[in-house]
XYZ file of C-alpha atoms in Angstrom:
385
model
C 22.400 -12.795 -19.761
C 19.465 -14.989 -18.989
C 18.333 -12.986 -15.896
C 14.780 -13.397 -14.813
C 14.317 -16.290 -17.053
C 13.270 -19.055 -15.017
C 13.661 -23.139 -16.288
C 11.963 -25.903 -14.478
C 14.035 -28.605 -14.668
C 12.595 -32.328 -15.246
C 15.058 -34.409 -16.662
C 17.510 -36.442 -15.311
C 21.206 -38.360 -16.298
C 23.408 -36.170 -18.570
C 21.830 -34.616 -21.453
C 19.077 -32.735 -19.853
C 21.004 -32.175 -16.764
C 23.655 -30.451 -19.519
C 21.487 -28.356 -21.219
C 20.295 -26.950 -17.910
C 23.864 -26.349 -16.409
C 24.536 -24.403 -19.724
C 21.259 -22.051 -19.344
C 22.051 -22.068 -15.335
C 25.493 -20.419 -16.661
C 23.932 -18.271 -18.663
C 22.109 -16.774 -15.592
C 18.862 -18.396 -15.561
C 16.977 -19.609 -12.364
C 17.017 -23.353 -12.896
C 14.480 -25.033 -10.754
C 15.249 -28.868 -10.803
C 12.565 -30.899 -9.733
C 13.530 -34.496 -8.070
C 11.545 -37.074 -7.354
C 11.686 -38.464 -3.477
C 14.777 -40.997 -4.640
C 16.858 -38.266 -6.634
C 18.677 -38.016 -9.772
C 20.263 -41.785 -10.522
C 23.222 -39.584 -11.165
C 22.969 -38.870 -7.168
C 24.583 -42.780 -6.513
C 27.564 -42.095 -8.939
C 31.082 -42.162 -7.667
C 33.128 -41.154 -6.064
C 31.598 -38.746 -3.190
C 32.524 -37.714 0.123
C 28.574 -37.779 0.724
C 26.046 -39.734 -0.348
C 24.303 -37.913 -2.861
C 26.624 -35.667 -4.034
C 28.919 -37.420 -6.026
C 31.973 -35.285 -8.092
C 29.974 -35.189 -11.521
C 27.088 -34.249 -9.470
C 29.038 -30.844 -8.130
C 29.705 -29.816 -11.415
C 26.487 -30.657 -14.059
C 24.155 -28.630 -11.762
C 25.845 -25.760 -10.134
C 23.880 -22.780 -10.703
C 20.788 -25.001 -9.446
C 17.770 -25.308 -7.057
C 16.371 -28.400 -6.315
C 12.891 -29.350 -4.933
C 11.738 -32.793 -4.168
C 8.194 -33.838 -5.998
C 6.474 -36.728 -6.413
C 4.239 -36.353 -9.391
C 1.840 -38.883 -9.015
C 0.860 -37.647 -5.629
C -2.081 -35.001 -6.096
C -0.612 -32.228 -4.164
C 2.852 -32.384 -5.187
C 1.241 -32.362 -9.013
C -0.895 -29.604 -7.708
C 2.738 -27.422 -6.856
C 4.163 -28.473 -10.199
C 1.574 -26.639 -11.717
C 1.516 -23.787 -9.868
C 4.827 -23.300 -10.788
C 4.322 -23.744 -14.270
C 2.279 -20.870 -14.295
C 5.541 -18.955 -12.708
C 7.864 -20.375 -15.354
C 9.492 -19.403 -18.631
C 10.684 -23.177 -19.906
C 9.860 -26.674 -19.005
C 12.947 -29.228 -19.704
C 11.605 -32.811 -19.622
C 12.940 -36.215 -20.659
C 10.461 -38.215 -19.271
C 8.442 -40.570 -22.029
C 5.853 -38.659 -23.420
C 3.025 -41.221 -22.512
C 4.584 -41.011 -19.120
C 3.774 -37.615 -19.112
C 0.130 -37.468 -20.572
C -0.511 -40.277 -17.481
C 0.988 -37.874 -15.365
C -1.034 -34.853 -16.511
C 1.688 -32.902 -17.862
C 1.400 -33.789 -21.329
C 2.042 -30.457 -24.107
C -1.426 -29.638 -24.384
C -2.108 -29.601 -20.516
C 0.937 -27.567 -19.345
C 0.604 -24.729 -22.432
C -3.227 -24.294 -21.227
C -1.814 -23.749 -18.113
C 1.012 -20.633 -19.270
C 0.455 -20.341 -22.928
C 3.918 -18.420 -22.684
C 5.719 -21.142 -21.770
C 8.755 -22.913 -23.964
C 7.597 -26.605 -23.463
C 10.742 -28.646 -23.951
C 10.824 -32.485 -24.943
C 14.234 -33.894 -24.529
C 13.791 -37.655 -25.465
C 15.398 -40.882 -27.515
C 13.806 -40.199 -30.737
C 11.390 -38.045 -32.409
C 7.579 -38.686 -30.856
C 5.587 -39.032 -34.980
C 7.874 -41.836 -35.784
C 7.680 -46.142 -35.064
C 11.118 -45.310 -32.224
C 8.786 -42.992 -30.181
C 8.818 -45.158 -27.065
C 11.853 -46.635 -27.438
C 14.255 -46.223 -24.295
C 17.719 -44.215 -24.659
C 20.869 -43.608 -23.436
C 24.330 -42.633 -24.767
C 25.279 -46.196 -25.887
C 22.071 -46.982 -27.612
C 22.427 -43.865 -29.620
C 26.366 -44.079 -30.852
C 25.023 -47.674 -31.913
C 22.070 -46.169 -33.816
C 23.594 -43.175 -35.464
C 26.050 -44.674 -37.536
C 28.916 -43.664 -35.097
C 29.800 -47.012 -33.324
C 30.012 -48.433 -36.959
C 31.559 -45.668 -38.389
C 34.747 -46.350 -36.161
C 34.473 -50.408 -36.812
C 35.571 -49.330 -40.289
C 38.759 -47.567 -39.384
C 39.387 -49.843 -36.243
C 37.771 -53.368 -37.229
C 35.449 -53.838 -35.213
C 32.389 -51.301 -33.781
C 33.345 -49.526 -30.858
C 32.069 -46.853 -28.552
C 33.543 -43.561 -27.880
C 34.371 -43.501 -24.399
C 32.578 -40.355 -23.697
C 28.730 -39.305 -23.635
C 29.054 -37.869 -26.665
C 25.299 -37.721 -28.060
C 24.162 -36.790 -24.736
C 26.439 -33.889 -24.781
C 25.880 -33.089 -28.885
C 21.833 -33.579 -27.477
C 22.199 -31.155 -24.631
C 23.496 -28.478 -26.354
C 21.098 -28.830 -28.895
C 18.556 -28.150 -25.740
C 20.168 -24.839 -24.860
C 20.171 -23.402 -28.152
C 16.884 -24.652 -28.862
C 15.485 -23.078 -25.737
C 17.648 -20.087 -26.476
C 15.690 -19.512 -30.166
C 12.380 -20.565 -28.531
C 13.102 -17.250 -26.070
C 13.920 -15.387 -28.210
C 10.574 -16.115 -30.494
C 9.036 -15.549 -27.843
C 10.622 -12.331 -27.126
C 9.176 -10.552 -30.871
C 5.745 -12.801 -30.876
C 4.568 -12.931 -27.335
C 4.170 -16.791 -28.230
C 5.325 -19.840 -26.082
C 5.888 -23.366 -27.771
C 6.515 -26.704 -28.358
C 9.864 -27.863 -28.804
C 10.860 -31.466 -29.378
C 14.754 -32.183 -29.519
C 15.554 -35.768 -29.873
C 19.218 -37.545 -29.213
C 19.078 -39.696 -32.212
C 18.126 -37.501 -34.854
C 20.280 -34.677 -33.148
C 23.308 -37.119 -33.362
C 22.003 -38.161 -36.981
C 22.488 -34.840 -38.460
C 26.019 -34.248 -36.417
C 27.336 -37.103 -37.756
C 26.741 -36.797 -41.425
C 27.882 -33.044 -41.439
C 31.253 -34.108 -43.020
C 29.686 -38.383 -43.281
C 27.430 -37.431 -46.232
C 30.090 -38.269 -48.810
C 28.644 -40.153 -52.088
C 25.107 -40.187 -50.572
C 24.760 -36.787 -50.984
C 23.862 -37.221 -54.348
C 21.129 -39.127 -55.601
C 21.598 -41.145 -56.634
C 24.614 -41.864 -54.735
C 27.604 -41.076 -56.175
C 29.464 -43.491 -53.434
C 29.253 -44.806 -50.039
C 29.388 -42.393 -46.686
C 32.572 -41.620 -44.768
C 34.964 -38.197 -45.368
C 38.040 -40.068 -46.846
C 40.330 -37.805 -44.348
C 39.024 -39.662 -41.613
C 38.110 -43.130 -42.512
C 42.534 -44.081 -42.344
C 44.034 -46.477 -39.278
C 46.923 -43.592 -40.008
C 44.695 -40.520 -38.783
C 45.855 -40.897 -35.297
C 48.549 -39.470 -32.617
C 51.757 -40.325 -33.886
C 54.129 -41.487 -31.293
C 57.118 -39.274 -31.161
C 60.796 -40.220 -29.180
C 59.134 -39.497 -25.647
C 55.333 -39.693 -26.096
C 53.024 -38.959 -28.282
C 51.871 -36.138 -30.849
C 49.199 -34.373 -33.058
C 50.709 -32.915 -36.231
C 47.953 -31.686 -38.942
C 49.229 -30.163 -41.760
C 46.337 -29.109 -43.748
C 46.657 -26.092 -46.091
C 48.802 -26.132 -49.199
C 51.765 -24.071 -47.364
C 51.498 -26.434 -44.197
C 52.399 -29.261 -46.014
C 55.450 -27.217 -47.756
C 56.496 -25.836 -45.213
C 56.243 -29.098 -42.803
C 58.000 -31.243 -45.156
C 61.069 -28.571 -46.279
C 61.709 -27.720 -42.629
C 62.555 -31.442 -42.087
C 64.254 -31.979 -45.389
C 61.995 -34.112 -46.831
C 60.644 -31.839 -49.992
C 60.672 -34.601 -51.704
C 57.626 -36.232 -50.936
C 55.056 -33.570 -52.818
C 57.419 -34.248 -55.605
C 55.387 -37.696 -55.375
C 52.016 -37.640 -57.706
C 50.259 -38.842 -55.102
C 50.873 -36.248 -52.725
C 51.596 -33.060 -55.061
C 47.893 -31.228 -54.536
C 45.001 -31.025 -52.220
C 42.349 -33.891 -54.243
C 45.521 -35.988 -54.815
C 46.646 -36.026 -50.740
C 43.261 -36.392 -49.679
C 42.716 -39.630 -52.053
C 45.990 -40.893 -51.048
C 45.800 -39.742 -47.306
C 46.970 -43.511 -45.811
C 49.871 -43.305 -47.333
C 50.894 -39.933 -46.436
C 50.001 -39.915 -43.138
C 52.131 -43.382 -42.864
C 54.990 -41.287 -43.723
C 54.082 -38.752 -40.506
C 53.965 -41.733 -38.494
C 57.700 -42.382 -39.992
C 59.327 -38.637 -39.161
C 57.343 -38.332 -36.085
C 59.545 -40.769 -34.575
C 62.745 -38.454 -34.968
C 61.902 -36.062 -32.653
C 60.491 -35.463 -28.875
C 56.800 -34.351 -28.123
C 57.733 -30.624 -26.781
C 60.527 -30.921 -30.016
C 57.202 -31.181 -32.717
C 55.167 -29.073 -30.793
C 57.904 -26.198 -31.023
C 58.893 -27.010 -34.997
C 55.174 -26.747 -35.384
C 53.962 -24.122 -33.722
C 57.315 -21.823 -35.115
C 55.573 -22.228 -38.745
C 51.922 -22.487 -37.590
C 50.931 -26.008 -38.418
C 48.713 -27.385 -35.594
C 50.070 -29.218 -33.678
C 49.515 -30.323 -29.364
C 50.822 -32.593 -27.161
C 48.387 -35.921 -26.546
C 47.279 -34.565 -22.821
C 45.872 -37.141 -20.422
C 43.038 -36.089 -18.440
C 44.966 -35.801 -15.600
C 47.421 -32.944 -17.430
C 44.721 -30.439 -17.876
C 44.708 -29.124 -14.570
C 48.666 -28.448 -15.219
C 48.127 -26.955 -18.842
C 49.951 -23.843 -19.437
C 47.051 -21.991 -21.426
C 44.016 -23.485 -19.103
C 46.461 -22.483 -15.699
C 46.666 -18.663 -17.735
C 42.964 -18.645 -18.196
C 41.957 -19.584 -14.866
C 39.531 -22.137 -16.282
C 39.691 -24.584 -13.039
C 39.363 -22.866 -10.246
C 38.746 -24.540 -6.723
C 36.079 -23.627 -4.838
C 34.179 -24.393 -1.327
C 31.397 -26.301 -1.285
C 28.726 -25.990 1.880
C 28.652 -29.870 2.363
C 31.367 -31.243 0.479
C 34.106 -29.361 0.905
C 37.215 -28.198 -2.087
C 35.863 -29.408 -5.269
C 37.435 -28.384 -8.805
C 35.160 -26.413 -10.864
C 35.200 -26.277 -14.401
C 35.226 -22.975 -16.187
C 32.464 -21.675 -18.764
C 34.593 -22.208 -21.768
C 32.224 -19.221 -23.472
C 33.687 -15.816 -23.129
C 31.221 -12.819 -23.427
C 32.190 -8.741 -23.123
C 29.399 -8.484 -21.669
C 26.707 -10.516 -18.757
C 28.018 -12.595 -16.076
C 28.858 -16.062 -16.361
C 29.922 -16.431 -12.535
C 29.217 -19.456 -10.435
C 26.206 -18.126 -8.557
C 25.119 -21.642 -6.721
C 26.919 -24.756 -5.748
C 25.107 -27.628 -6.859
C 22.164 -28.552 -4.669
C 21.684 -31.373 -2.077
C 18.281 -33.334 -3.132
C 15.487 -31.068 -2.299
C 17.541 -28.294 -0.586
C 15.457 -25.052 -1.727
C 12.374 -26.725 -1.739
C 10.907 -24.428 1.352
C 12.225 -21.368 -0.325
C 10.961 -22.248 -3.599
C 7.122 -22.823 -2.268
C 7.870 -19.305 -0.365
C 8.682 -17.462 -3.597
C 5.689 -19.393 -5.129
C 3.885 -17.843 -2.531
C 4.746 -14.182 -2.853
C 4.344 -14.516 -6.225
C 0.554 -15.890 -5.737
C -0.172 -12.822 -3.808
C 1.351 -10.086 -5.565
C -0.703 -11.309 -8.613
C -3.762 -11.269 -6.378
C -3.030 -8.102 -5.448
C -2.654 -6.473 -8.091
């Protein structure tokens, strides 16, 4: 896949750290570069070890790691010898940070005018947010999503997940991936700039536009489907369910096999623009019938006239799910210093190029000897000729 490409790796948290593990999948050599205190994600729990903590073992397998400290002169002087070895530079570091540092754009291109230059940051560097700090929580808040959910649920709340450092990261990858692949037909490195708010902007108006994508607006954001205290897991007998009719025949064919045809008879409900307007309502009256059956009962009525439909999973299930079990998509594996640890599968399947685990993740600054060694044999064969 990404064989021979090779990513120096300067960012730190979740979203760059992503975006790496995803081109580190796809077979690149991913060179991150620490400074003498680690990763803050290092100090994260739990961990058998210091320093290697369980979402550690995970986020960068396929990995090296080297320990610099940039503002010393010699480790600086090493960065940029390897610069001039490398394909891609990931950063998230501020870009004033940088430029003080000596690795602004201008400084590292000059140095391998093939290189993709990579800034992973809050916002976008020409606007008045440029130096703003960010993280996950500051960017749900900014992005309309926190809000977005305060409408349904009341009051603004997170999503309990790193979502638009996740949304960010992969943004990264495929990014880097077209940047390559420019590259590849023009002979031409680049700049490439990919910030988490304006990433998670975009993502969250794909279906959000609503009225404003008219000007003028024809109405206020929010996809009506969504913006209902009744779009939710409906709790069954036993548990808890998701049923989603959606085309025309699902919502026959949901409603008929429970005896209930009457309710399309209802003007409210008896076509697509009519549901969705009245969508509350009709997904109050789910809530209702959900509660005559078990969880593995729906799932089975469902699936037998293919409405989706899936059991709420905790976490904790989907190491026991049927179809993930099938698929081998956990699969335990030895670590050198920390022992059996659950790795998670590349959920990407390709006919061809290897995907494979090919490194555990890396204790802080574990390859750096190897990695100046390489450097080294690479400085002479170009001497040489």
């Amino acid at each position: 896949m990404l064989g021979g490409v090779r990513v120096l790796d300067l960012t730190s948290v979740l979203m760059g750290p992503f975006a790496t593990q995803i081109l580190g999948d796809l077979g690149a050599d991913v060179i991150k570069v620490e400074s003498p205190e680690g990763d803050i994600v290092r100090r994260y729990h739990p961990a058998r070890n210091p320093g290697m903590p369980g979402i550690f073992l995970n986020l960068h397998r396929n990995k090296r790691s080297i320990v610099l400290d940039l503002k010393a002169p010699e480790d600086a002087a090493t960065l940029r010898r390897m610069i001039a070895t490398a394909d891609v530079l990931v950063h998230s570091i501020r870009g004033r940070a940088m430029e003080r540092l000596g690795f602004g754009p201008e400084a590292v291109c000059a140095l391998n005018p093939r290189l993709i230059y990579c800034v992973a940051n809050g916002f976008r560097q020409d606007g008045p947010y440029a130096e703003k700090a960010a993280y996950d929580d500051v960017i749900q808040a900014g992005a309309g999503l926190t809000e977005m959910i305060g409408r349904v649920n009341g009051a603004p709340e997170y999503v309990p997940t790193a979502l638009c450092d996740k949304v960010a990261g992969m943004a990264i990858a495929w990014s880097v991936l077209a940047a390559l692949y420019h590259r590849e037909r023009t002979g031409e490195g680049q700049v490439v700039e990919v910030p988490m708010f304006e990433t998670n902007v975009a993502f969250n108006l794909v279906e959000h536009m609503a009225g404003m994508s008219f000007v003028p607006p024809s109405g206020e954001t929010g996809f009506a489907r969504y913006m209902t205290r009744n779009r939710r897991p409906y709790r069954t007998r036993d548990g808890h369910v998701c049923i989603l009719p959606y085309t025309e025949k699902n919502w026959r064919d949901f409603f008929a096999g429970i005896g209930r045809s009457e309710v399309l008879e209802d003007p409210r409900f008896s076509d697509f623009t009519s549901r969705i307007n009245n969508i509350d309502a009709l997904y109050a009256i789910l809530a209702e019938c959900a509660l005559e059956r078990t969880t593995d009962e729906w799932v089975r009525y469902c699936d037998s006239i293919s409405i989706p439909s899936m059991a709420v999973n905790r976490f904790d299930d989907l190491w026991s799910d049927p179809h993930l079990q099938e698929i081998g998509f956990f699969e335990t594996r030895e670590h050198p210093s920390e022992g059996r640890y659950s790795n998670v599968g590349m959920p990407v399947k390709f006919s061809r190029g290897n995907t494979d685990l090919r490194r555990p993740a890396p204790r802080l600054g574990e390859h750096g000897a190897e990695i100046l060694a390489e450097l080294d044999s690479i400085e002479k064969a170009a001497r040489t000729g």
